[in-house]
Structure formats: C-alpha cells, structure tokens
Tab-separated table of C-alpha atoms in Angstrom:
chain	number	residue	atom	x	y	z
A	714	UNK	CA	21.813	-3.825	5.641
A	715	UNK	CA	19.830	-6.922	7.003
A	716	UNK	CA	18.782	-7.687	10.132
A	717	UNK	CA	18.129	-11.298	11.546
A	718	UNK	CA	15.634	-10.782	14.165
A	719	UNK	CA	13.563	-13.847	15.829
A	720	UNK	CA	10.494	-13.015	13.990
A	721	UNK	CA	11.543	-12.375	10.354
A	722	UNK	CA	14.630	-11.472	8.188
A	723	UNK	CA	14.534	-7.369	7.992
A	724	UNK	CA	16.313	-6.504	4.322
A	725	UNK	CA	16.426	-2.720	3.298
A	726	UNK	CA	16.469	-2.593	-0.269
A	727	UNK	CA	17.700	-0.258	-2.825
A	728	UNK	CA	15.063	3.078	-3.504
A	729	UNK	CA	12.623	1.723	-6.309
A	730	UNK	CA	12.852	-1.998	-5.874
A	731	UNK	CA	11.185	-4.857	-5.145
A	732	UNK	CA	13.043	-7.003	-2.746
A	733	UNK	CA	10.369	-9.422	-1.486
A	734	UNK	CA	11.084	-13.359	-2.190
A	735	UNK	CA	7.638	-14.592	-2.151
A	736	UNK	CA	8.571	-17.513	-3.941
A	737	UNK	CA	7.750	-19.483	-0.534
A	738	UNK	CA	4.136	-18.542	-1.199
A	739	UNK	CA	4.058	-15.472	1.241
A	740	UNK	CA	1.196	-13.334	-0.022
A	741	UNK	CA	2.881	-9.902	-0.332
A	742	UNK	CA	1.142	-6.776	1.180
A	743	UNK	CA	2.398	-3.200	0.148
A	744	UNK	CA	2.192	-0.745	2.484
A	745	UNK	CA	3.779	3.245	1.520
A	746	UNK	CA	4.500	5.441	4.657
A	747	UNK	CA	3.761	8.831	3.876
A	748	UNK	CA	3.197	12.887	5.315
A	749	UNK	CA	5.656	15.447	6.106
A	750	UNK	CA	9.360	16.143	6.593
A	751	UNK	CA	10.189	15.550	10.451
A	752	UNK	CA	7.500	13.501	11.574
A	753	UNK	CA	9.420	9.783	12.192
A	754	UNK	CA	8.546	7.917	8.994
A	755	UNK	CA	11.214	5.958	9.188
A	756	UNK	CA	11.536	5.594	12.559
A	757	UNK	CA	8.548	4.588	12.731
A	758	UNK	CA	8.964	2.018	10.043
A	759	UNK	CA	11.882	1.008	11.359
A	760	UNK	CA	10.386	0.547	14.780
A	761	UNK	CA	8.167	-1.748	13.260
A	762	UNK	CA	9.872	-3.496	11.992
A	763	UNK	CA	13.120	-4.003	14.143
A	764	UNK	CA	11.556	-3.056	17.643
A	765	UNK	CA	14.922	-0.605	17.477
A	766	UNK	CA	14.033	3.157	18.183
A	767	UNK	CA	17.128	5.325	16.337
A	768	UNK	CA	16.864	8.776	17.528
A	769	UNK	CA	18.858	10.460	14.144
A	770	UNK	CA	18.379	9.327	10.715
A	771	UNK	CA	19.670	10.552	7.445
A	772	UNK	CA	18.045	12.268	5.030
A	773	UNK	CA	15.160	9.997	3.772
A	774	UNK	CA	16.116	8.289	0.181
A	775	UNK	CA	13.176	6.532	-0.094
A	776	UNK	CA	14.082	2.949	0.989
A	777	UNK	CA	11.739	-0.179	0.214
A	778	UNK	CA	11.619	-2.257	3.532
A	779	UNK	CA	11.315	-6.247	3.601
A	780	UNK	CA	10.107	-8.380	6.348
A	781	UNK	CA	8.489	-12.108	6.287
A	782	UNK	CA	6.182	-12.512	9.471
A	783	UNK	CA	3.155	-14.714	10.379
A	784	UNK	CA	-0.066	-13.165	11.241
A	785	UNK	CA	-3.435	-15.334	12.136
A	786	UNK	CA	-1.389	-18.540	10.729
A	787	UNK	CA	-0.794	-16.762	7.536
A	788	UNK	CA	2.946	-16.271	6.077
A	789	UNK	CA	2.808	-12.653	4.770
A	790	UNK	CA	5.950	-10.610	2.784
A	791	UNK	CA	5.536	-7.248	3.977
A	792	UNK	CA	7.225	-4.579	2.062
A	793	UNK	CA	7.187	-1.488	3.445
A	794	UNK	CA	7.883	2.128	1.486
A	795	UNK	CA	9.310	5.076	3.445
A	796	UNK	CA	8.980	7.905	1.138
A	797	UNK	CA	10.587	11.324	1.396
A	798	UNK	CA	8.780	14.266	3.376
A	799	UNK	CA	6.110	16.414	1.754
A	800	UNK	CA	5.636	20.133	1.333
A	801	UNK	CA	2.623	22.691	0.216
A	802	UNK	CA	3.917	25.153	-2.342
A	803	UNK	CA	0.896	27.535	-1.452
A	804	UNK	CA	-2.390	25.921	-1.529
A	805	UNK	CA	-0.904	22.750	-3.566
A	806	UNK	CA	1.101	19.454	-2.504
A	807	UNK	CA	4.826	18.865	-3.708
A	808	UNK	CA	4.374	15.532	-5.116
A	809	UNK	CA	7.495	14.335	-6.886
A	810	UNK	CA	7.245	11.408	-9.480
A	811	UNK	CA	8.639	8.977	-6.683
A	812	UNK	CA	5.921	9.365	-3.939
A	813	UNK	CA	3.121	9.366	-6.955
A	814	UNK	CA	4.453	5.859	-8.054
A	815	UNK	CA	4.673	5.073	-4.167
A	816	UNK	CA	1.181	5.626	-3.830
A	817	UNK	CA	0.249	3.331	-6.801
A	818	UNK	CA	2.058	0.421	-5.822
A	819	UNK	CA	0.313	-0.034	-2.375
A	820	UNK	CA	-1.757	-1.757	-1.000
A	821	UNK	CA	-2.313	0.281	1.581
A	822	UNK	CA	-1.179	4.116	3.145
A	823	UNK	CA	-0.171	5.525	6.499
A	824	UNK	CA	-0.381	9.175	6.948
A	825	UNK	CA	2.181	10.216	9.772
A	826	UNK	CA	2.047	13.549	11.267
A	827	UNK	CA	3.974	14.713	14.624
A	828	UNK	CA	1.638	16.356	17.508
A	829	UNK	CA	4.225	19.034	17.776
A	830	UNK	CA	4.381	19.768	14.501
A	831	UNK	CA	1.122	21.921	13.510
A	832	UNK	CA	1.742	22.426	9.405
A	833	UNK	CA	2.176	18.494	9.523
A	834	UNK	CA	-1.164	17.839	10.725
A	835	UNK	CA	-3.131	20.487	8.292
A	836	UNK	CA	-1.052	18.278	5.514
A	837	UNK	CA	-3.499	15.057	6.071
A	838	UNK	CA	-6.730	16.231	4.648
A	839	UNK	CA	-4.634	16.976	1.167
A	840	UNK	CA	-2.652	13.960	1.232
A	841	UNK	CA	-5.896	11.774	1.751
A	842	UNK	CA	-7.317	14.208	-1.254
A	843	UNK	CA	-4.251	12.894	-3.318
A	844	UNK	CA	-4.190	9.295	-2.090
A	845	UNK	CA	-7.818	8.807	-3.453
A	846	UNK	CA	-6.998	10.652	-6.921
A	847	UNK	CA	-4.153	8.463	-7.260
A	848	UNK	CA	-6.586	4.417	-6.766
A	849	UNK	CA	-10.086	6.793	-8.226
A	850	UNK	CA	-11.871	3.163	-8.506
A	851	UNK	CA	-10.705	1.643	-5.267
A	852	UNK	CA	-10.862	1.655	-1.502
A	853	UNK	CA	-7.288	1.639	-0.493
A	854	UNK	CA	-7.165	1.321	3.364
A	855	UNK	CA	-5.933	4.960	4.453
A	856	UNK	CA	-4.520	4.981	8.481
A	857	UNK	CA	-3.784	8.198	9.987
A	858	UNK	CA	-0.919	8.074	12.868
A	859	UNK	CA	0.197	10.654	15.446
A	860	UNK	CA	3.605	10.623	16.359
A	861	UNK	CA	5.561	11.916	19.169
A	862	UNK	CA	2.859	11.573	21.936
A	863	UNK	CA	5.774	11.431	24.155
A	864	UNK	CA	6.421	15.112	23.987
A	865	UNK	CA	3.334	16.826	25.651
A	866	UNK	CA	5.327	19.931	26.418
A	867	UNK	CA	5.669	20.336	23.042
A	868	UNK	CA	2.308	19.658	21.612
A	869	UNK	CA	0.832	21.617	18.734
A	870	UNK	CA	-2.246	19.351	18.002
A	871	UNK	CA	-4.476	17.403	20.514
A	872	UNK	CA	-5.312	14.001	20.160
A	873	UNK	CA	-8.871	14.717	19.574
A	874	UNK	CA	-8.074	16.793	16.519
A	875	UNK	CA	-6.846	13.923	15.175
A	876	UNK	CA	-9.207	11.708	15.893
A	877	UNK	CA	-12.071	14.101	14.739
A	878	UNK	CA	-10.140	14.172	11.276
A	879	UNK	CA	-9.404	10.631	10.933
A	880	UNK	CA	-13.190	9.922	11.388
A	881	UNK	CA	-14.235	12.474	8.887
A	882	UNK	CA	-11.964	11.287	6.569
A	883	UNK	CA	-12.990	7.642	7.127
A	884	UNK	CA	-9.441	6.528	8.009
A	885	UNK	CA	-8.348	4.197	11.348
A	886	UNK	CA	-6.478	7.174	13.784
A	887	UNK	CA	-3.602	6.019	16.059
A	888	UNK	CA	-1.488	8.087	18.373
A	889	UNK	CA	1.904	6.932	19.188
A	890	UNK	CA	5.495	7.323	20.539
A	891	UNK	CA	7.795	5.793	18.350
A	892	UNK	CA	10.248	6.283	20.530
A	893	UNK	CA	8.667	4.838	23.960
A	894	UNK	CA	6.304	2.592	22.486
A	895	UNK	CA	6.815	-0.559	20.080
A	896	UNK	CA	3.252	-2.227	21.029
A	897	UNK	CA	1.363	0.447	19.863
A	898	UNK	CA	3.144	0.497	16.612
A	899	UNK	CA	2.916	-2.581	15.951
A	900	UNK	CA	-0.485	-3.092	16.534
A	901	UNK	CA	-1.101	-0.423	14.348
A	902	UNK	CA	0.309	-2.299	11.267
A	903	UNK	CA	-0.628	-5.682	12.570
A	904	UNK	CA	-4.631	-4.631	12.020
A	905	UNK	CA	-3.395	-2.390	9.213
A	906	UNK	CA	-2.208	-5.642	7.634
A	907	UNK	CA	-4.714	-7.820	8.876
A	908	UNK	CA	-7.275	-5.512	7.087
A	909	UNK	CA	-5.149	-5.750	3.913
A	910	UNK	CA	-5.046	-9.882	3.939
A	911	UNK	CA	-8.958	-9.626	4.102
A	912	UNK	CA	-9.429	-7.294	1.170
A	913	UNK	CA	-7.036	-9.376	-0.552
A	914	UNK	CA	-8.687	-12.471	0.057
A	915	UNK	CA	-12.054	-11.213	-0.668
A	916	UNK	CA	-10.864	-9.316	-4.319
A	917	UNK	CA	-8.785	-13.135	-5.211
A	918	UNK	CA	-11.485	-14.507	-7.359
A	919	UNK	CA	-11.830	-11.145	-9.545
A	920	UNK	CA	-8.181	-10.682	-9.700
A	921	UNK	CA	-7.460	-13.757	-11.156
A	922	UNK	CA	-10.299	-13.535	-13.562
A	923	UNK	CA	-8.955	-10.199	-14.696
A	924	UNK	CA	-4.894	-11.357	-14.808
A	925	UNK	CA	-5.614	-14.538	-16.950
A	926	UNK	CA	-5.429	-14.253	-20.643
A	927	UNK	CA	-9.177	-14.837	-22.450
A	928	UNK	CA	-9.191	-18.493	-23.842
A	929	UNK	CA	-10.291	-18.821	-26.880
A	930	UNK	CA	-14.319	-20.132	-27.695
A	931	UNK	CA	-14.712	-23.907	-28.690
A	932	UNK	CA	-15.761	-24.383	-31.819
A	933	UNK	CA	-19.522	-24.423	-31.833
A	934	UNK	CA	-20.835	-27.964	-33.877
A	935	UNK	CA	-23.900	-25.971	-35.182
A	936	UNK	CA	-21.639	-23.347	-36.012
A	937	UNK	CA	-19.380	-25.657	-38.010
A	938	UNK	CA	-21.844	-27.588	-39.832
A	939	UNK	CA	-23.526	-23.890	-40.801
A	940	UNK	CA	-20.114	-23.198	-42.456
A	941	UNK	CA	-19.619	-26.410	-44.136
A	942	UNK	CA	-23.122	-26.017	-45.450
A	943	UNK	CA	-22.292	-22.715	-47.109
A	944	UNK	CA	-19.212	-24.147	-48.482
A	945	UNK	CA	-20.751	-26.878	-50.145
A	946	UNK	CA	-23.698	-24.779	-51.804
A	947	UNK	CA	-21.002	-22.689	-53.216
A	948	UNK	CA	-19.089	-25.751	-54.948
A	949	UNK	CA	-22.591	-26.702	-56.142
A	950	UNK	CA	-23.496	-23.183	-57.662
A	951	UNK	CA	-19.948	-23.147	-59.153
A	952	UNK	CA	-20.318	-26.480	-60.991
A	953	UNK	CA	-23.878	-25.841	-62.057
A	954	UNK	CA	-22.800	-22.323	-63.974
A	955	UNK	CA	-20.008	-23.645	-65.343
C-alpha cells in the first residue's frame, strides 16, 4: 500500500524490512510502537501518519511504516514499527524473537496502553523493565501514551495514574484519542522525534569515530632509523665472525 499525502509519501513495508530511501540525505529515526493486544497501535501509527482514523484492523503482522517529513528545517525518514500485542504468562512478559529485535533496532519506544483496558496499563512498568535490558548502556527515549480518552464511560485507569507512572519511570506521558484527535498524536511523535534528532546530533561525533575502520600508524622516523640500526649491526657481527 502507499499513500501520497501532501506532507510525505506513506509506504507500508513488508514485516522485518527496511524500506526507508535515505539516499536523499534524510537522517533516519527508528521509532518501535509497543504494549498490549487491543490498545490502537496501529491506529495510532497509522493516525500519525495518514491523519486517517480506521476503526477495525487486522490482526497485527508487524508492519515497518515509512514516511519522509520535515521537522525544524530538517528532512527526516521516519520508520515506524508496529509490533504485535503483548501478554504476561504469570509474573513474566511474552516476548517473541520479533518484538526483542524491534526493540533493538530503535531509536526510540512508545508504550501504548488503553484507559479502559486495566491489565494493559499494569503491562508498562515491565515493558519499560524490558526496554532498558534490551539498550543496558543507553538512554533510549521511552514515551508512555494513553489511548482511548474518548471513552470515559468506559475508563479503567485515570489519567493521573498514568501520569504518576510515566514520571516514576522517567518517561514523557501523553493521553490521547486516536480516534477524535490527530493533533495530539502528532505532537506526541513530533517532540518524540524532535528529541531523537537531538540525541542524534549530539552522539554524531562518537558514532562516526566508532563506525570508521582504525587507520593504520605512520611510520615513526625514529622508529625506522632504530630498525635500520639493528639491521646493520647484525650484517656487521655476521661478517666479523665469519
């Protein structure tokens, strides 16, 4: 499927690939969407990236999302990760091999639970738990978003919960309706990305330092004539013992 909207080409890729040209010079910022089953990960990604609110969806697959925008004057590639819902199997997380390697590819995570949806919400703190084990040596922006604020008859969690969480947790909390309310949701991944550009930028220098390959040292002149020395006393102790 793509989608030619006035503010970017939207391409939904294949699960496990990387369909981002940033051959333009885009930088590229990763972001995996991530929490339970039910919640509106992809509509909310969708949302975002569309403005289109799709009430149904089938069963998630794990699609990679594509979308070029400008932010502050800067061209940036988003890709975008929906990843299938998550489950506790007791007092652990069902993490298959596909959200792990979701995790470690980006740059950055949303954690979406729904307000009316109580087990989604007690999900977060063991998510975030799993996020950090997955980037140990790294401070991986983390945002925490309520969905469905729409449906107050319905609400199992209030918005201070969340909040309360978000802030012990040291994560950015947003509540929003996917389904009533594109501004807040993309605000939410404007700063979200905004925030990623900046680490980015700041990191740049050590990156490249640590992608290049080590050149090899000049030859030292002291060094040299050292060796040359040594090779010459040898020839010299050779000729005198014979």
């Amino acid at each position: 499927m793509r989608l030619i909207q006035n503010m970017g080409t939207i391409t939904e890729c294949p699960p496990g690939t990387d369909c981002t040209n940033a051959s333009n010079g885009s930088r590229v910022i990763k972001i995996a969407v991530i929490g339970a089953s039910g919640v509106g990960k992809t509509a909310l990604v969708v949302r975002f990236l569309t403005k289109r609110f799709i009430g149904d969806y089938e069963r998630n697959a794990g699609n990679l999302y594509s979308r070029q925008v400008q932010i502050d004057g800067m061209n940036l590639a988003i890709q975008v990760q929906d990843t299938p819902g998550v489950q506790m199997n007791e007092s652990n997380l069902e993490c298959n091999e596909q959200l792990n390697r979701s995790i470690r590819w980006a740059d950055a995570i949303v954690i979406v639970f729904s307000i009316t949806d109580r087990k989604s919400y007690e999900l977060i703190n063991h998510l975030h738990q799993h996020v950090r084990q997955l980037h140990p040596d790294s401070r991986i922006p983390i945002v925490m978003v309520a969905n469905k604020a729409d449906l107050l008859h319905l609400k199992q969690v209030e918005p201070q919960s969340g909040l309360q969480l978000a802030n012990m947790l040291g994560c950015t909390f947003y509540e929003v309706s996917v389904s009533e309310n594109y501004i807040d949701v993309y605000n939410a991944f404007q700063i979200l990305c905004k925030e990623i550009s900046k680490h980015q930028t700041a990191g740049t220098p050590e990156k490249r330092k640590n992608s290049l390959i080590p050149r090899p040292k000049s030859p030292n002149m002291q060094d040299l004539k050292r060796r040359f020395k040594q090779v010459l006393s040898a020839k010299v102790r050779t000729a005198t013992s014979v």
